[in-house]
Amino acid sequence: MQARPGTTAEQLASALGVTERAARRYVGILREAGIPVESARGPYGGYRLGRGARLPPVVFTEEQALGLVMAVLDGHPSAIDAADPVGEALSKVIRALPESVGRQAAALRAYASAAPDRRAARADPATTSALVAAVAARRRVAVTYAGESGSEWEAEVDPWAVVVRFGRWYLLCHSHRAGAIRTYRIDRMRDVRQLPQPFTPPDGLDPVAALEENLGSGWKYPTRVVFHAPYERVAPWIRPPMGRLEAGGDRCVLTGTTRNTEMYAQEWLAAIPFAFTVEEGPELRAAVAAVAARFAASIDVDSGA
């Protein structure tokens, strides 16, 4: 009724999937709640909100409000502090809630403790907003990017999607500088300018899958691991950044690249419950040997442990 003044009972019933009698009963409930609903008969009649009516833009249940506070604190632990920009915004949301719901949300925020994610990196909201706008408009952007070494460079890219992964914000795009798909961390972008050139994203694009696959390729150290188990058993343990897993009879082969062989060996391979052989490269072999030696040294042979 707010968006379409003059809505008839028949139209309300159709939109709500109820009978006209039920629609009229709902109008009566609104009036009993103090919301001025006016009605007029005739071919140009219908229901409309009375002058000066102001409905709350969002109404949360207690479960929804607590879920929102939990999500904010999980993604932005410093929001516990009301002086933090996100914390200040969260305070405004809590104050706007009905007293019964807001009291629980405020208590959760006051008595919760959030540990920052060591992998998280805070992207600038203005930069992220500019990228999202370019994604929606399908317009090329010029970005200034700072690499891990601190050196900065510029590139023109077609922004396909903004993806959040493990506390970090990424831009999945086609880089005209590299002539290939790239994933850029948004927290390392120093400037974003939308350009007039339009672009068309790939058909059937799955941003998360494309980002995961891209993160598993193009790094410094090659990897090739043969698992002594069939593809069907190993596949659930393999994440896209680890590389591409292919079947090979009663075994399967994982090939890819990595920039951190120690992490690849200690956090990824060590967690997979199947025997394997590292065929490439020498850096990954050394990292796996170091992990194996550390585990072997932890066994007290004399005690039979």
XYZ file of C-alpha atoms in Angstrom:
305
model
C 0.000 0.000 0.000
C 2.901 2.332 0.650
C 4.491 1.620 -2.736
C 1.221 1.396 -4.715
C -1.514 3.678 -3.335
C -4.961 2.606 -4.482
C -4.267 -1.112 -4.185
C -7.545 -3.025 -4.083
C -8.481 -5.870 -1.760
C -8.342 -8.212 -4.744
C -4.788 -7.091 -5.576
C -3.693 -7.419 -1.929
C -5.163 -10.908 -1.769
C -3.359 -11.934 -4.956
C -0.013 -10.513 -3.769
C -0.294 -12.203 -0.365
C -1.730 -15.469 -1.652
C -4.837 -15.253 0.559
C -8.555 -14.647 0.108
C -10.024 -11.157 -0.207
C -11.685 -11.660 3.178
C -8.308 -12.378 4.778
C -6.780 -9.323 3.067
C -9.515 -7.091 4.523
C -8.908 -8.654 7.935
C -5.184 -7.781 7.678
C -6.120 -4.181 6.875
C -8.221 -4.142 10.026
C -5.275 -5.430 12.063
C -3.116 -2.588 10.721
C -5.739 -0.050 11.713
C -5.976 -1.545 15.215
C -2.173 -1.158 15.471
C -2.558 2.574 14.851
C -1.435 2.651 11.227
C -3.739 4.986 9.267
C -5.076 3.011 6.301
C -7.546 4.927 4.161
C -9.953 3.324 1.702
C -12.147 4.590 -1.120
C -14.884 2.849 -3.066
C -15.435 2.969 -6.789
C -13.425 2.198 -9.940
C -10.540 4.410 -8.787
C -10.731 3.402 -5.156
C -8.576 1.124 -3.053
C -6.379 1.235 0.029
C -3.651 3.762 0.746
C -1.686 4.844 3.787
C -2.909 8.030 5.426
C -0.898 11.238 5.230
C 2.064 11.324 7.593
C 2.260 7.568 8.070
C 5.840 6.418 8.642
C 6.563 2.713 8.784
C 9.800 1.385 10.267
C 12.102 0.477 7.335
C 13.267 -2.790 8.915
C 11.804 -4.941 11.672
C 13.936 -7.735 13.172
C 12.955 -10.695 15.278
C 15.184 -11.373 18.287
C 16.840 -14.276 16.453
C 17.535 -12.101 13.402
C 18.926 -9.248 15.513
C 21.264 -11.539 17.452
C 22.370 -13.199 14.206
C 23.182 -9.783 12.744
C 25.259 -8.749 15.778
C 27.098 -12.088 15.723
C 27.864 -11.755 11.998
C 29.222 -8.221 12.453
C 31.448 -9.198 15.388
C 32.661 -12.304 13.575
C 33.636 -10.342 10.475
C 34.768 -7.171 12.251
C 35.851 -7.922 15.863
C 36.704 -4.284 16.595
C 32.982 -3.445 16.281
C 32.782 -4.282 20.001
C 34.224 -0.785 20.478
C 31.512 1.832 19.923
C 34.178 4.293 18.746
C 35.021 2.067 15.775
C 33.173 3.201 12.591
C 31.482 -0.187 12.171
C 30.887 -0.334 15.927
C 29.216 3.069 15.797
C 26.948 1.903 12.977
C 26.098 -1.251 14.949
C 25.167 0.924 17.933
C 22.703 2.867 15.777
C 21.089 -0.359 14.560
C 20.747 -1.657 18.133
C 19.227 1.627 19.331
C 16.646 1.473 16.521
C 15.437 -1.972 17.574
C 12.363 -2.459 19.767
C 13.331 -2.435 23.453
C 12.735 -6.155 24.019
C 14.874 -7.141 21.024
C 17.465 -4.384 21.381
C 18.155 -5.290 25.007
C 19.306 -8.789 24.039
C 21.367 -7.521 21.104
C 23.042 -4.893 23.299
C 23.830 -7.509 25.960
C 25.388 -9.813 23.361
C 27.553 -6.981 22.072
C 28.533 -5.865 25.606
C 29.507 -9.258 27.007
C 30.963 -10.966 23.929
C 34.687 -11.063 23.210
C 35.869 -11.373 19.621
C 39.340 -12.511 18.579
C 40.585 -10.988 15.313
C 41.163 -13.396 12.436
C 44.892 -13.373 11.690
C 44.115 -13.920 8.014
C 41.564 -11.121 7.792
C 42.396 -7.833 6.089
C 40.086 -4.838 6.232
C 39.173 -3.441 2.851
C 38.380 0.267 2.594
C 34.559 0.668 2.378
C 34.816 3.474 -0.209
C 37.084 1.375 -2.448
C 34.834 -1.653 -2.083
C 31.751 0.444 -2.871
C 33.395 1.841 -6.012
C 34.234 -1.675 -7.199
C 30.740 -3.009 -6.482
C 29.266 -0.083 -8.430
C 31.529 -0.889 -11.394
C 30.575 -4.582 -11.222
C 26.884 -3.643 -11.280
C 27.357 -1.145 -14.116
C 29.668 -3.509 -16.037
C 32.242 -0.763 -16.523
C 36.006 -1.151 -16.685
C 38.046 0.367 -13.846
C 41.589 1.668 -13.469
C 43.184 0.534 -10.211
C 46.398 1.356 -8.379
C 47.632 -1.778 -6.625
C 50.339 -2.349 -4.025
C 52.064 -5.723 -4.200
C 53.512 -7.690 -1.288
C 56.910 -6.052 -1.841
C 55.344 -2.602 -1.466
C 55.788 -1.612 -5.099
C 52.760 -0.010 -6.740
C 51.484 -0.360 -10.286
C 48.396 0.539 -12.282
C 46.137 -1.652 -14.381
C 42.846 -1.504 -16.212
C 40.549 -4.400 -15.351
C 37.051 -5.670 -16.064
C 35.598 -6.203 -12.564
C 33.585 -9.426 -12.645
C 32.780 -9.879 -8.953
C 33.694 -8.982 -5.387
C 34.268 -12.142 -3.331
C 34.795 -12.548 0.419
C 36.987 -15.511 1.335
C 38.289 -16.362 4.830
C 38.121 -12.788 6.099
C 39.644 -11.219 2.990
C 37.946 -9.275 0.208
C 38.996 -9.996 -3.364
C 38.205 -8.584 -6.777
C 37.842 -11.264 -9.450
C 38.555 -9.609 -12.775
C 40.102 -9.748 -16.223
C 43.322 -7.751 -16.236
C 44.102 -6.018 -19.523
C 47.635 -5.468 -18.241
C 48.223 -9.205 -17.826
C 45.763 -10.361 -20.486
C 44.414 -12.958 -18.043
C 42.102 -13.580 -15.094
C 43.413 -12.072 -11.862
C 42.351 -11.933 -8.225
C 43.334 -8.750 -6.394
C 43.054 -8.143 -2.669
C 40.903 -5.057 -2.208
C 42.782 -3.969 0.926
C 45.863 -3.470 -1.295
C 44.099 -1.171 -3.740
C 45.079 2.466 -3.373
C 42.805 4.013 -5.993
C 39.832 2.980 -8.142
C 38.452 4.959 -11.074
C 35.506 3.819 -13.164
C 36.095 4.094 -16.919
C 33.541 4.450 -19.726
C 34.410 1.181 -21.486
C 31.720 -1.506 -20.952
C 32.414 -5.221 -20.614
C 30.457 -8.464 -20.593
C 31.315 -11.054 -17.924
C 31.698 -14.710 -18.952
C 28.503 -16.711 -19.330
C 27.715 -18.942 -16.364
C 30.376 -17.305 -14.190
C 30.640 -18.810 -10.686
C 32.669 -16.109 -8.884
C 33.610 -18.216 -5.855
C 34.694 -21.241 -7.925
C 36.620 -19.029 -10.363
C 38.390 -17.241 -7.521
C 39.322 -20.499 -5.787
C 40.693 -21.955 -9.011
C 42.662 -18.797 -9.791
C 44.188 -18.708 -6.315
C 45.559 -22.202 -6.943
C 47.472 -21.309 -10.106
C 50.231 -18.994 -11.255
C 52.405 -19.154 -8.121
C 56.160 -19.567 -7.880
C 56.513 -23.206 -6.796
C 55.078 -26.098 -8.867
C 53.320 -28.962 -7.078
C 52.452 -32.485 -8.164
C 51.186 -34.971 -5.597
C 50.085 -38.560 -6.313
C 47.576 -39.944 -3.802
C 47.489 -43.720 -3.306
C 43.679 -43.738 -3.228
C 40.926 -43.330 -5.852
C 39.639 -39.928 -6.898
C 36.237 -40.398 -5.225
C 37.804 -40.765 -1.770
C 40.372 -38.003 -2.078
C 38.250 -35.341 -3.809
C 36.277 -34.258 -0.689
C 39.582 -33.319 0.982
C 40.866 -31.124 -1.834
C 40.167 -27.396 -1.984
C 40.507 -25.527 -5.302
C 43.560 -23.442 -4.198
C 45.502 -26.702 -3.799
C 45.363 -27.345 -7.543
C 43.512 -29.599 -9.961
C 42.758 -33.194 -8.974
C 42.533 -35.769 -11.771
C 41.636 -39.438 -11.641
C 44.181 -42.116 -12.535
C 42.819 -45.609 -11.947
C 43.140 -46.584 -8.312
C 45.130 -43.379 -7.706
C 44.686 -39.682 -8.432
C 47.029 -36.777 -9.147
C 46.929 -33.244 -7.756
C 48.800 -30.610 -9.781
C 49.104 -26.895 -9.186
C 51.354 -24.193 -7.780
C 51.877 -22.486 -4.457
C 53.736 -19.527 -3.053
C 54.074 -21.095 0.421
C 55.325 -24.683 0.426
C 55.529 -24.832 4.238
C 51.844 -24.000 4.569
C 50.967 -26.394 1.727
C 52.742 -29.247 3.514
C 51.784 -28.492 7.129
C 48.189 -27.289 6.797
C 46.922 -28.966 3.638
C 48.747 -32.215 2.885
C 49.187 -33.196 6.534
C 45.408 -33.057 7.031
C 44.590 -35.511 4.212
C 44.203 -39.089 5.564
C 45.670 -40.903 2.547
C 49.176 -41.963 1.603
C 50.770 -39.805 -1.077
C 53.991 -39.224 -2.997
C 55.292 -35.762 -3.858
C 56.619 -35.898 -7.421
C 57.124 -32.114 -7.891
C 58.683 -29.789 -7.002
C 61.831 -29.829 -4.903
C 60.642 -27.035 -2.590
C 57.467 -28.926 -1.681
C 59.454 -32.137 -1.186
C 61.721 -30.336 1.267
C 58.742 -28.884 3.134
C 57.071 -32.308 3.421
C 60.356 -33.865 4.590
C 60.625 -31.214 7.295
C 57.096 -31.959 8.525
C 57.769 -35.705 8.491
C 61.003 -35.249 10.443
C 59.254 -33.105 13.040
C 56.553 -35.722 13.564
C 59.094 -38.557 13.688
C 61.163 -36.706 16.270
C 58.090 -36.372 18.495
C 57.865 -40.144 18.978
C 59.590 -41.555 22.051
C 60.809 -44.870 20.665
C 62.199 -46.102 24.009
C 58.848 -45.809 25.750
C 57.056 -47.501 22.886
C 54.792 -44.462 22.413
